[in-house]
Amino acid sequence: MMSGGVAGAMASAPAGVVWTKTCVVLKRELGEATFGSWLGQAALRETGDDVCLVAATGVARDWIARHAWRRIGELWAQNDPLGRRLDLKSRMEFDFDAPANAAAAAPAAQAVEASTAPEVFEVEAEAAPAAARHGRLLGLQDRFAFDSFVAGPSNEFAFAVARRVAAWSDGHFNPVVFHGPYGFGKTHLLNALAWEAMRNEPTKRVVYLTAERFTSTFVKALQDRQTAAFKDELRNADLLLIDDVHFVAGKTSTQEELFHTLIALVEDGRRVVMTADRSPTEISEMEPRLRSHLQAGLVCGIEPADRALRLGILERKLQTLAQQGRFLPSAKPEVMQFLADRFTDSVRELEGALNTLVARVGGEVARLTLDEAQTILRPHLSCNERKVTVDQIQKVVSEHYGLKQADLISERRARAVARPRQVAMWLAKQITTRSLPDIGRRFGGRDHTTVLHAVRRIEGLKAEDPAIARDVDVLLRKLRG
């Protein structure tokens, strides 16, 4: 995972100094927003005498190659006294082509992102088999580690906080609550935190529970008159992790016990981390004292993944599947973009769609066309997506851009109308079953070639223009409810 930006990367290393100077100019020339969207998640990696700029995704790599690579080359040449050649790869390409790169990288590269090393978790498991066994007894999942967590603007602060807690750093906030929608990495982050904390401090006592398990165990302790043992089990923890704490809302006795457990641990300097599906302030059924104490620590929101992050997650997942199936981790860009645009509500659904494709075609996934992918996923799409009409799309798009619906079907060709019209046509092609000619008829009787041009134009702009990519992302969410 590439966490954080590149501008301050590797300041102490010669290559890092060169890249920092390059970034200063690029930010000024491209603007903060464009730089952040396409270069902000990149990282400079050194392997021996080779230097590579590793883009977060294949889409980001392609944008950099088309729009910034020549300028990057000029700035790099001006600032590098050693005249080193700078290469460009996506993160997936870099990891696949040189699996030992992270271990062999110069210290400066390791400082940028030590967690990108693919072998970290394997070494961890070998070095601490007892911790691994203990983690599985706690219910932790091996696949949820920091090195398999893809960070982006929507989750990078929560990721940084989790890494800090796992390192047992002093001065942290207590308790920490990660909150966000279902399926966007909260459980992954909590599991990764637990594994890393046990690896860093094997003698510390880590306890991981879902809120449901906390409740059921507490109820059983009451029935068996073993509440003292239950309290001791939790209050002797150096780090207590509770997943889906919103589950206890409305359960009076369970909330009371959780409240006293939280107070005892925090007052004793022990660490507490929880996750919830929403901010504690929004959990109205929760007992006010408990809610207040959860708010008193650090509340970190995890937002839904944006398109760039969804593409990064897909590439990481494809790499994992390819390693398991021993095939090249490659897929057509239009297939990956289709998945990223169609499955926006949950990372689990996004990864599940890719799982389905790989399960059907295996190593042939690199040859899979967009039509073939849509055919394979059609049953899944039809039962997971509510019916959206072209009329609804036109209404939502016109409201988003401050237009009248009639503008989208008019003959007006001004850019302020033409671009939203193209966006609406693209959406109609993506999330309805209407044919191109039918879509054209519903946009003022336009020809199917006009619709096809609009679809292709928006596809291209999504990779080049962050504003268009954001608009499309927002509109897809609105239309899918």
Tab-separated table of C-alpha atoms in Angstrom:
chain	number	residue	atom	x	y	z
A	1	MET	CA	0.000	0.000	0.000
A	2	MET	CA	1.087	3.526	-0.741
A	3	SER	CA	0.046	5.692	2.145
A	4	GLY	CA	0.497	9.454	2.128
A	5	GLY	CA	1.755	11.658	-0.671
A	6	VAL	CA	5.026	11.747	-2.476
A	7	ALA	CA	5.963	15.357	-1.953
A	8	GLY	CA	7.809	14.715	1.264
A	9	ALA	CA	9.024	11.269	0.287
A	10	MET	CA	12.554	10.206	1.118
A	11	ALA	CA	13.830	13.650	1.977
A	12	SER	CA	17.055	12.252	3.315
A	13	ALA	CA	17.975	10.251	0.215
A	14	PRO	CA	19.436	11.728	-2.968
A	15	ALA	CA	16.659	10.338	-5.146
A	16	GLY	CA	14.124	11.624	-2.646
A	17	VAL	CA	15.566	15.120	-2.793
A	18	VAL	CA	15.313	15.048	-6.592
A	19	TRP	CA	11.724	13.861	-6.446
A	20	THR	CA	10.754	16.439	-3.796
A	21	LYS	CA	12.072	19.249	-6.018
A	22	THR	CA	10.209	17.760	-8.977
A	23	CYS	CA	6.976	17.621	-6.990
A	24	VAL	CA	7.205	21.257	-5.947
A	25	VAL	CA	7.144	22.293	-9.610
A	26	LEU	CA	4.510	19.722	-10.603
A	27	LYS	CA	2.125	20.859	-7.874
A	28	ARG	CA	2.478	24.441	-9.052
A	29	GLU	CA	1.986	23.561	-12.732
A	30	LEU	CA	-0.742	20.917	-12.383
A	31	GLY	CA	-2.552	22.380	-9.393
A	32	GLU	CA	-3.066	20.783	-5.981
A	33	ALA	CA	-6.237	18.887	-6.971
A	34	THR	CA	-4.860	17.290	-10.142
A	35	PHE	CA	-1.526	16.499	-8.503
A	36	GLY	CA	-3.269	14.894	-5.533
A	37	SER	CA	-5.601	12.825	-7.707
A	38	TRP	CA	-2.940	11.276	-9.936
A	39	LEU	CA	0.450	11.667	-8.234
A	40	GLY	CA	-0.523	12.028	-4.586
A	41	GLN	CA	-0.620	8.269	-3.988
A	42	ALA	CA	2.525	7.463	-5.965
A	43	ALA	CA	5.828	6.532	-4.307
A	44	LEU	CA	9.439	6.595	-5.411
A	45	ARG	CA	11.174	3.232	-5.058
A	46	GLU	CA	14.895	2.450	-5.322
A	47	THR	CA	16.295	-0.999	-6.070
A	48	GLY	CA	20.060	-0.834	-6.352
A	49	ASP	CA	20.808	1.735	-9.028
A	50	ASP	CA	17.281	1.632	-10.447
A	51	VAL	CA	14.715	4.270	-9.550
A	52	CYS	CA	11.006	3.758	-10.255
A	53	LEU	CA	7.981	5.968	-9.755
A	54	VAL	CA	5.253	3.560	-8.638
A	55	ALA	CA	1.732	4.805	-9.375
A	56	ALA	CA	-1.087	3.644	-7.122
A	57	THR	CA	-3.071	2.071	-9.987
A	58	GLY	CA	-2.757	1.243	-13.663
A	59	VAL	CA	-5.172	4.057	-14.479
A	60	ALA	CA	-3.006	6.548	-12.580
A	61	ARG	CA	0.099	5.215	-14.354
A	62	ASP	CA	-1.581	5.717	-17.749
A	63	TRP	CA	-2.655	9.266	-16.865
A	64	ILE	CA	0.858	10.143	-15.691
A	65	ALA	CA	2.324	8.647	-18.869
A	66	ARG	CA	0.000	10.663	-21.099
A	67	HIS	CA	-0.134	13.978	-19.291
A	68	ALA	CA	2.891	14.422	-17.042
A	69	TRP	CA	5.660	11.962	-17.890
A	70	ARG	CA	7.523	14.184	-20.330
A	71	ARG	CA	7.532	17.055	-17.844
A	72	ILE	CA	8.552	14.736	-15.015
A	73	GLY	CA	11.460	13.543	-17.147
A	74	GLU	CA	12.586	17.098	-17.797
A	75	LEU	CA	12.437	18.073	-14.125
A	76	TRP	CA	14.117	14.845	-13.028
A	77	ALA	CA	16.987	15.384	-15.486
A	78	GLN	CA	17.436	18.984	-14.303
A	79	ASN	CA	17.627	18.030	-10.628
A	80	ASP	CA	19.426	14.649	-10.632
A	81	PRO	CA	23.218	15.124	-10.596
A	82	LEU	CA	23.717	11.364	-11.092
A	83	GLY	CA	21.692	11.282	-14.305
A	84	ARG	CA	19.724	8.222	-13.234
A	85	ARG	CA	16.949	6.857	-15.431
A	86	LEU	CA	13.463	7.087	-13.897
A	87	ASP	CA	11.005	4.307	-14.706
A	88	LEU	CA	7.215	4.309	-14.337
A	89	LYS	CA	5.096	1.349	-13.214
A	90	SER	CA	1.826	0.691	-11.455
A	91	ARG	CA	2.044	-0.759	-7.978
A	92	MET	CA	0.772	-4.108	-9.238
A	93	GLU	CA	3.424	-4.225	-11.978
A	94	PHE	CA	6.176	-3.279	-9.546
A	95	ASP	CA	5.205	-5.931	-6.994
A	96	PHE	CA	4.712	-8.634	-9.625
A	97	ASP	CA	7.875	-7.920	-11.606
A	98	ALA	CA	10.133	-7.713	-8.565
A	99	PRO	CA	8.594	-9.409	-5.512
A	100	ALA	CA	11.806	-8.873	-3.554
A	101	ASN	CA	12.025	-5.165	-4.355
A	102	ALA	CA	10.604	-4.010	-1.056
A	103	ALA	CA	13.135	-6.043	0.921
A	104	ALA	CA	16.046	-5.035	-1.293
A	105	ALA	CA	15.102	-1.380	-1.529
A	106	ALA	CA	17.398	1.282	-0.137
A	107	PRO	CA	16.515	2.558	3.348
A	108	ALA	CA	15.079	5.721	1.837
A	109	ALA	CA	12.521	3.702	-0.125
A	110	GLN	CA	11.648	1.744	2.954
A	111	ALA	CA	11.000	5.026	4.739
A	112	VAL	CA	8.416	5.956	2.133
A	113	GLU	CA	6.341	2.856	2.698
A	114	ALA	CA	7.730	-0.091	4.580
A	115	SER	CA	4.360	-1.773	4.545
A	116	THR	CA	4.430	-2.330	0.777
A	117	ALA	CA	6.809	-5.268	1.193
A	118	PRO	CA	4.750	-8.314	0.150
A	119	GLU	CA	6.688	-10.661	2.391
A	120	VAL	CA	6.124	-8.745	5.639
A	121	PHE	CA	3.195	-10.815	6.810
A	122	GLU	CA	4.852	-14.110	5.895
A	123	VAL	CA	7.941	-13.193	7.927
A	124	GLU	CA	5.687	-12.100	10.742
A	125	ALA	CA	3.924	-15.446	10.792
A	126	GLU	CA	7.212	-17.346	10.841
A	127	ALA	CA	8.724	-15.134	13.551
A	128	ALA	CA	5.717	-15.335	15.825
A	129	PRO	CA	3.846	-18.639	15.361
A	130	ALA	CA	2.453	-18.339	18.885
A	131	ALA	CA	0.978	-14.945	18.044
A	132	ALA	CA	-0.498	-16.385	14.847
A	133	ARG	CA	-2.154	-19.212	16.764
A	134	HIS	CA	-3.425	-16.768	19.373
A	135	GLY	CA	-4.769	-14.476	16.657
A	136	ARG	CA	-6.746	-17.284	15.067
A	137	LEU	CA	-8.145	-18.255	18.459
A	138	LEU	CA	-9.320	-14.658	18.834
A	139	GLY	CA	-11.078	-14.949	15.480
A	140	LEU	CA	-8.654	-12.780	13.517
A	141	GLN	CA	-8.408	-13.427	9.769
A	142	ASP	CA	-4.963	-13.959	8.246
A	143	ARG	CA	-5.805	-12.141	5.028
A	144	PHE	CA	-6.551	-8.897	6.860
A	145	ALA	CA	-3.098	-7.340	7.280
A	146	PHE	CA	-1.749	-3.830	6.777
A	147	ASP	CA	0.129	-4.862	3.642
A	148	SER	CA	-3.135	-5.944	1.963
A	149	PHE	CA	-4.998	-2.762	2.939
A	150	VAL	CA	-5.193	-0.296	0.049
A	151	ALA	CA	-5.029	3.274	1.356
A	152	GLY	CA	-6.457	6.321	-0.368
A	153	PRO	CA	-7.873	9.762	0.441
A	154	SER	CA	-11.025	8.273	1.970
A	155	ASN	CA	-9.227	6.096	4.531
A	156	GLU	CA	-5.594	7.214	4.808
A	157	PHE	CA	-6.057	9.075	8.117
A	158	ALA	CA	-7.715	6.048	9.727
A	159	PHE	CA	-4.950	3.861	8.294
A	160	ALA	CA	-2.246	6.095	9.775
A	161	VAL	CA	-3.974	6.096	13.180
A	162	ALA	CA	-4.273	2.293	13.131
A	163	ARG	CA	-0.567	1.933	12.335
A	164	ARG	CA	0.298	4.271	15.201
A	165	VAL	CA	-1.838	2.358	17.708
A	166	ALA	CA	-0.400	-0.966	16.503
A	167	ALA	CA	3.101	0.392	17.131
A	168	TRP	CA	2.137	1.054	20.775
A	169	SER	CA	3.176	4.681	20.262
A	170	ASP	CA	2.898	7.052	23.198
A	171	GLY	CA	0.576	10.020	23.125
A	172	HIS	CA	-2.232	8.312	21.223
A	173	PHE	CA	-5.917	9.137	21.755
A	174	ASN	CA	-7.993	6.714	23.786
A	175	PRO	CA	-10.410	5.268	22.857
A	176	VAL	CA	-10.175	5.266	19.057
A	177	VAL	CA	-13.379	4.711	17.068
A	178	PHE	CA	-13.279	3.973	13.324
A	179	HIS	CA	-16.654	4.475	11.670
A	180	GLY	CA	-17.979	4.262	8.149
A	181	PRO	CA	-20.345	2.439	5.774
A	182	TYR	CA	-20.580	-1.313	5.624
A	183	GLY	CA	-17.939	-2.977	3.482
A	184	PHE	CA	-15.245	-0.287	3.315
A	185	GLY	CA	-12.463	-1.756	5.443
A	186	LYS	CA	-13.227	-1.217	9.127
A	187	THR	CA	-12.940	-4.908	10.023
A	188	HIS	CA	-9.848	-5.227	7.831
A	189	LEU	CA	-8.228	-2.310	9.650
A	190	LEU	CA	-9.094	-3.687	13.096
A	191	ASN	CA	-7.736	-7.151	12.242
A	192	ALA	CA	-4.561	-5.672	10.761
A	193	LEU	CA	-4.096	-3.541	13.875
A	194	ALA	CA	-4.394	-6.619	16.096
A	195	TRP	CA	-1.897	-8.686	14.082
A	196	GLU	CA	0.640	-5.850	13.975
A	197	ALA	CA	0.239	-5.034	17.685
A	198	MET	CA	0.909	-8.679	18.645
A	199	ARG	CA	3.931	-8.811	16.365
A	200	ASN	CA	5.382	-5.591	17.777
A	201	GLU	CA	4.805	-6.508	21.432
A	202	PRO	CA	4.406	-10.296	21.830
A	203	THR	CA	4.196	-10.007	25.629
A	204	LYS	CA	1.262	-7.583	25.525
A	205	ARG	CA	-2.240	-8.990	25.878
A	206	VAL	CA	-4.509	-8.269	22.897
A	207	VAL	CA	-8.227	-9.113	23.009
A	208	TYR	CA	-10.391	-8.926	19.882
A	209	LEU	CA	-14.185	-9.359	19.967
A	210	THR	CA	-17.119	-8.523	17.788
A	211	ALA	CA	-19.785	-6.604	19.698
A	212	GLU	CA	-22.123	-9.525	19.096
A	213	ARG	CA	-19.653	-11.902	20.727
A	214	PHE	CA	-19.120	-9.453	23.586
A	215	THR	CA	-22.887	-9.469	24.158
A	216	SER	CA	-23.367	-13.242	23.935
A	217	THR	CA	-20.355	-13.943	26.174
A	218	PHE	CA	-21.566	-11.434	28.746
A	219	VAL	CA	-25.086	-12.899	28.770
A	220	LYS	CA	-23.686	-16.392	29.245
A	221	ALA	CA	-21.455	-15.153	32.075
A	222	LEU	CA	-24.555	-13.718	33.771
A	223	GLN	CA	-26.413	-16.996	33.377
A	224	ASP	CA	-23.452	-19.013	34.694
A	225	ARG	CA	-22.684	-16.475	37.426
A	226	GLN	CA	-19.209	-15.991	35.987
A	227	THR	CA	-19.297	-12.202	35.546
A	228	ALA	CA	-16.159	-11.714	37.670
A	229	ALA	CA	-14.167	-13.955	35.321
A	230	PHE	CA	-15.640	-12.135	32.315
A	231	LYS	CA	-14.604	-8.747	33.736
A	232	ASP	CA	-11.079	-9.957	34.505
A	233	GLU	CA	-10.673	-11.379	31.005
A	234	LEU	CA	-11.331	-8.002	29.389
A	235	ARG	CA	-9.929	-5.610	31.961
A	236	ASN	CA	-6.549	-7.306	31.958
A	237	ALA	CA	-6.170	-6.617	28.248
A	238	ASP	CA	-3.422	-4.228	27.168
A	239	LEU	CA	-5.363	-3.614	23.957
A	240	LEU	CA	-9.095	-4.277	23.602
A	241	LEU	CA	-10.564	-4.273	20.084
A	242	ILE	CA	-14.328	-4.417	19.547
A	243	ASP	CA	-15.817	-4.610	16.056
A	244	ASP	CA	-19.292	-3.219	15.227
A	245	VAL	CA	-19.895	-1.585	18.605
A	246	HIS	CA	-23.208	-0.174	17.323
A	247	PHE	CA	-24.567	-3.691	17.824
A	248	VAL	CA	-24.834	-3.087	21.611
A	249	ALA	CA	-27.124	-0.060	21.130
A	250	GLY	CA	-30.437	-0.677	22.848
A	251	LYS	CA	-29.076	-3.521	25.009
A	252	THR	CA	-29.114	-1.910	28.444
A	253	SER	CA	-27.123	-4.388	30.543
A	254	THR	CA	-24.540	-4.981	27.801
A	255	GLN	CA	-23.991	-1.248	27.337
A	256	GLU	CA	-23.580	-0.852	31.090
A	257	GLU	CA	-20.877	-3.527	31.170
A	258	LEU	CA	-19.119	-2.113	28.114
A	259	PHE	CA	-19.163	1.358	29.663
A	260	HIS	CA	-17.505	0.168	32.889
A	261	THR	CA	-14.993	-1.925	30.913
A	262	LEU	CA	-14.087	1.106	28.808
A	263	ILE	CA	-13.664	3.349	31.853
A	264	ALA	CA	-11.522	0.763	33.700
A	265	LEU	CA	-9.188	0.250	30.728
A	266	VAL	CA	-8.773	3.921	29.841
A	267	GLU	CA	-8.136	4.963	33.451
A	268	ASP	CA	-5.520	2.206	33.728
A	269	GLY	CA	-3.727	3.387	30.587
A	270	ARG	CA	-4.844	0.382	28.516
A	271	ARG	CA	-5.798	0.909	24.882
A	272	VAL	CA	-9.258	0.553	23.348
A	273	VAL	CA	-10.167	0.602	19.663
A	274	MET	CA	-13.678	0.096	18.278
A	275	THR	CA	-15.497	0.233	14.960
A	276	ALA	CA	-19.048	1.327	14.194
A	277	ASP	CA	-21.213	1.808	11.128
A	278	ARG	CA	-21.669	5.491	12.008
A	279	SER	CA	-20.243	8.153	14.271
A	280	PRO	CA	-21.063	7.706	17.981
A	281	THR	CA	-23.042	10.977	17.853
A	282	GLU	CA	-25.419	9.312	15.373
A	283	ILE	CA	-26.029	6.131	17.406
A	284	SER	CA	-29.136	7.490	19.112
A	285	GLU	CA	-30.043	4.174	20.774
A	286	MET	CA	-26.741	4.112	22.643
A	287	GLU	CA	-26.681	5.007	26.341
A	288	PRO	CA	-25.545	8.682	26.607
A	289	ARG	CA	-22.668	8.014	29.024
A	290	LEU	CA	-21.180	5.363	26.751
A	291	ARG	CA	-21.665	7.509	23.660
A	292	SER	CA	-20.009	10.468	25.384
A	293	HIS	CA	-16.939	8.431	26.363
A	294	LEU	CA	-16.581	7.055	22.824
A	295	GLN	CA	-16.640	10.617	21.509
A	296	ALA	CA	-14.025	11.697	24.049
A	297	GLY	CA	-11.205	9.890	22.272
A	298	LEU	CA	-10.436	10.004	18.553
A	299	VAL	CA	-13.271	9.401	16.093
A	300	CYS	CA	-11.958	8.551	12.589
A	301	GLY	CA	-14.344	8.443	9.662
A	302	ILE	CA	-13.771	6.083	6.734
A	303	GLU	CA	-15.513	7.412	3.646
A	304	PRO	CA	-16.712	5.308	0.696
A	305	ALA	CA	-13.831	4.564	-1.669
A	306	ASP	CA	-13.515	6.903	-4.636
A	307	ARG	CA	-12.987	5.568	-8.131
A	308	ALA	CA	-9.182	5.697	-8.004
A	309	LEU	CA	-9.163	3.781	-4.729
A	310	ARG	CA	-11.630	1.193	-6.061
A	311	LEU	CA	-9.334	0.616	-9.030
A	312	GLY	CA	-6.390	0.232	-6.651
A	313	ILE	CA	-8.329	-2.301	-4.592
A	314	LEU	CA	-9.184	-4.272	-7.737
A	315	GLU	CA	-5.563	-4.349	-8.854
A	316	ARG	CA	-4.400	-5.521	-5.421
A	317	LYS	CA	-7.112	-8.218	-5.374
A	318	LEU	CA	-6.213	-9.363	-8.882
A	319	GLN	CA	-2.573	-9.620	-7.861
A	320	THR	CA	-3.528	-11.808	-4.891
A	321	LEU	CA	-5.733	-14.052	-7.041
A	322	ALA	CA	-2.995	-14.296	-9.671
A	323	GLN	CA	-0.421	-15.378	-7.089
A	324	GLN	CA	-2.796	-18.041	-5.835
A	325	GLY	CA	-3.675	-19.253	-9.327
A	326	ARG	CA	-0.191	-18.750	-10.819
A	327	PHE	CA	-1.223	-16.532	-13.707
A	328	LEU	CA	-0.286	-13.028	-14.869
A	329	PRO	CA	-2.215	-10.360	-12.905
A	330	SER	CA	-3.634	-8.555	-15.901
A	331	ALA	CA	-7.090	-7.524	-17.086
A	332	LYS	CA	-8.364	-5.182	-19.768
A	333	PRO	CA	-8.666	-1.584	-18.483
A	334	GLU	CA	-12.284	-1.343	-19.629
A	335	VAL	CA	-13.180	-4.410	-17.538
A	336	MET	CA	-11.517	-3.023	-14.413
A	337	GLN	CA	-13.135	0.370	-14.977
A	338	PHE	CA	-16.532	-1.261	-15.442
A	339	LEU	CA	-16.174	-3.071	-12.100
A	340	ALA	CA	-15.024	0.105	-10.346
A	341	ASP	CA	-17.979	2.078	-11.731
A	342	ARG	CA	-20.614	-0.613	-11.208
A	343	PHE	CA	-19.783	-1.803	-7.695
A	344	THR	CA	-19.544	1.378	-5.641
A	345	ASP	CA	-21.495	0.452	-2.516
A	346	SER	CA	-19.081	-1.987	-0.883
A	347	VAL	CA	-15.507	-3.160	-1.292
A	348	ARG	CA	-16.736	-6.678	-0.527
A	349	GLU	CA	-19.121	-6.553	-3.493
A	350	LEU	CA	-16.364	-5.084	-5.658
A	351	GLU	CA	-13.929	-7.871	-4.775
A	352	GLY	CA	-16.716	-10.446	-5.060
A	353	ALA	CA	-17.376	-9.423	-8.657
A	354	LEU	CA	-13.696	-9.893	-9.518
A	355	ASN	CA	-13.715	-13.240	-7.692
A	356	THR	CA	-16.628	-14.315	-9.888
A	357	LEU	CA	-14.797	-13.430	-13.103
A	358	VAL	CA	-11.587	-15.212	-12.063
A	359	ALA	CA	-13.539	-18.264	-10.862
A	360	ARG	CA	-15.196	-18.524	-14.283
A	361	VAL	CA	-12.223	-17.923	-16.567
A	362	GLY	CA	-9.139	-18.379	-14.380
A	363	GLY	CA	-5.906	-17.242	-15.983
A	364	GLU	CA	-7.818	-16.179	-19.111
A	365	VAL	CA	-9.073	-13.116	-17.268
A	366	ALA	CA	-6.501	-11.019	-19.156
A	367	ARG	CA	-8.330	-11.813	-22.425
A	368	LEU	CA	-11.811	-11.228	-21.047
A	369	THR	CA	-13.706	-8.536	-22.976
A	370	LEU	CA	-16.097	-6.065	-21.408
A	371	ASP	CA	-19.108	-7.760	-23.049
A	372	GLU	CA	-18.016	-11.143	-21.723
A	373	ALA	CA	-17.507	-9.749	-18.222
A	374	GLN	CA	-20.956	-8.143	-18.279
A	375	THR	CA	-22.519	-11.403	-19.428
A	376	ILE	CA	-20.864	-13.364	-16.604
A	377	LEU	CA	-21.920	-10.808	-13.998
A	378	ARG	CA	-25.424	-10.120	-15.359
A	379	PRO	CA	-27.278	-12.372	-12.865
A	380	HIS	CA	-25.375	-10.727	-10.015
A	381	LEU	CA	-26.088	-7.253	-11.365
A	382	SER	CA	-29.778	-7.838	-11.940
A	383	CYS	CA	-30.445	-8.989	-8.374
A	384	ASN	CA	-28.279	-6.359	-6.682
A	385	GLU	CA	-29.294	-3.226	-8.487
A	386	ARG	CA	-32.569	-1.374	-8.326
A	387	LYS	CA	-34.309	-0.408	-11.541
A	388	VAL	CA	-33.140	2.953	-12.849
A	389	THR	CA	-34.812	4.626	-15.826
A	390	VAL	CA	-33.384	7.058	-18.358
A	391	ASP	CA	-35.895	9.637	-17.111
A	392	GLN	CA	-34.546	9.314	-13.550
A	393	ILE	CA	-30.989	9.684	-14.844
A	394	GLN	CA	-31.913	12.869	-16.703
A	395	LYS	CA	-33.568	14.344	-13.613
A	396	VAL	CA	-30.660	13.563	-11.310
A	397	VAL	CA	-28.037	14.801	-13.786
A	398	SER	CA	-29.895	18.031	-14.539
A	399	GLU	CA	-30.297	18.748	-10.796
A	400	HIS	CA	-26.613	18.014	-10.202
A	401	TYR	CA	-25.498	20.488	-12.876
A	402	GLY	CA	-28.175	23.113	-12.161
A	403	LEU	CA	-29.992	22.591	-15.469
A	404	LYS	CA	-33.532	21.821	-16.545
A	405	GLN	CA	-34.285	18.292	-17.699
A	406	ALA	CA	-35.469	19.769	-20.981
A	407	ASP	CA	-31.933	21.107	-21.569
A	408	LEU	CA	-30.575	17.551	-21.869
A	409	ILE	CA	-32.958	16.644	-24.675
A	410	SER	CA	-32.750	20.016	-26.426
A	411	GLU	CA	-30.628	20.928	-29.422
A	412	ARG	CA	-28.381	23.198	-27.330
A	413	ARG	CA	-24.693	22.465	-27.909
A	414	ALA	CA	-23.106	24.823	-25.392
A	415	ARG	CA	-20.467	23.047	-23.319
A	416	ALA	CA	-22.417	23.716	-20.109
A	417	VAL	CA	-25.211	21.537	-21.517
A	418	ALA	CA	-23.339	19.173	-23.844
A	419	ARG	CA	-21.040	17.753	-21.172
A	420	PRO	CA	-23.845	16.956	-18.690
A	421	ARG	CA	-25.789	15.407	-21.584
A	422	GLN	CA	-22.817	13.151	-22.347
A	423	VAL	CA	-22.561	12.201	-18.682
A	424	ALA	CA	-26.264	11.303	-18.650
A	425	MET	CA	-25.853	9.169	-21.786
A	426	TRP	CA	-22.876	7.395	-20.242
A	427	LEU	CA	-24.900	6.677	-17.100
A	428	ALA	CA	-27.800	5.382	-19.172
A	429	LYS	CA	-25.471	2.986	-20.986
A	430	GLN	CA	-23.913	1.840	-17.698
A	431	ILE	CA	-26.939	1.265	-15.481
A	432	THR	CA	-29.908	0.621	-17.739
A	433	THR	CA	-30.616	-2.160	-20.213
A	434	ARG	CA	-31.522	0.287	-22.991
A	435	SER	CA	-29.781	-0.042	-26.347
A	436	LEU	CA	-27.781	2.813	-27.833
A	437	PRO	CA	-30.520	3.712	-30.369
A	438	ASP	CA	-33.140	3.686	-27.594
A	439	ILE	CA	-30.993	5.931	-25.389
A	440	GLY	CA	-30.517	8.301	-28.321
A	441	ARG	CA	-34.284	8.516	-28.903
A	442	ARG	CA	-34.785	9.475	-25.242
A	443	PHE	CA	-32.276	12.299	-25.618
A	444	GLY	CA	-34.199	14.274	-28.216
A	445	GLY	CA	-34.104	11.704	-31.009
A	446	ARG	CA	-30.336	11.585	-31.353
A	447	ASP	CA	-28.538	8.941	-33.410
A	448	HIS	CA	-26.913	5.938	-31.710
A	449	THR	CA	-23.504	7.110	-32.942
A	450	THR	CA	-23.945	10.286	-30.875
A	451	VAL	CA	-24.574	8.164	-27.789
A	452	LEU	CA	-21.556	5.983	-28.562
A	453	HIS	CA	-19.377	9.081	-28.923
A	454	ALA	CA	-20.668	10.401	-25.586
A	455	VAL	CA	-19.926	7.111	-23.836
A	456	ARG	CA	-16.388	6.976	-25.196
A	457	ARG	CA	-15.800	10.646	-24.418
A	458	ILE	CA	-16.808	10.294	-20.778
A	459	GLU	CA	-14.742	7.105	-20.453
A	460	GLY	CA	-11.708	9.070	-21.572
A	461	LEU	CA	-12.454	12.106	-19.419
A	462	LYS	CA	-12.882	10.008	-16.276
A	463	ALA	CA	-9.229	9.028	-16.511
A	464	GLU	CA	-8.055	12.552	-17.322
A	465	ASP	CA	-10.310	14.957	-15.445
A	466	PRO	CA	-10.722	14.494	-11.653
A	467	ALA	CA	-13.805	16.731	-11.649
A	468	ILE	CA	-15.621	14.528	-14.165
A	469	ALA	CA	-14.564	11.403	-12.257
A	470	ARG	CA	-16.001	12.864	-9.031
A	471	ASP	CA	-19.238	13.931	-10.750
A	472	VAL	CA	-19.769	10.455	-12.181
A	473	ASP	CA	-19.025	8.849	-8.825
A	474	VAL	CA	-21.533	11.086	-7.015
A	475	LEU	CA	-24.215	10.556	-9.654
A	476	LEU	CA	-23.799	6.772	-9.594
A	477	ARG	CA	-24.300	6.794	-5.829
A	478	LYS	CA	-27.391	8.982	-6.038
A	479	LEU	CA	-28.985	6.810	-8.713
A	480	ARG	CA	-28.256	3.588	-6.885
A	481	GLY	CA	-29.655	4.913	-3.653
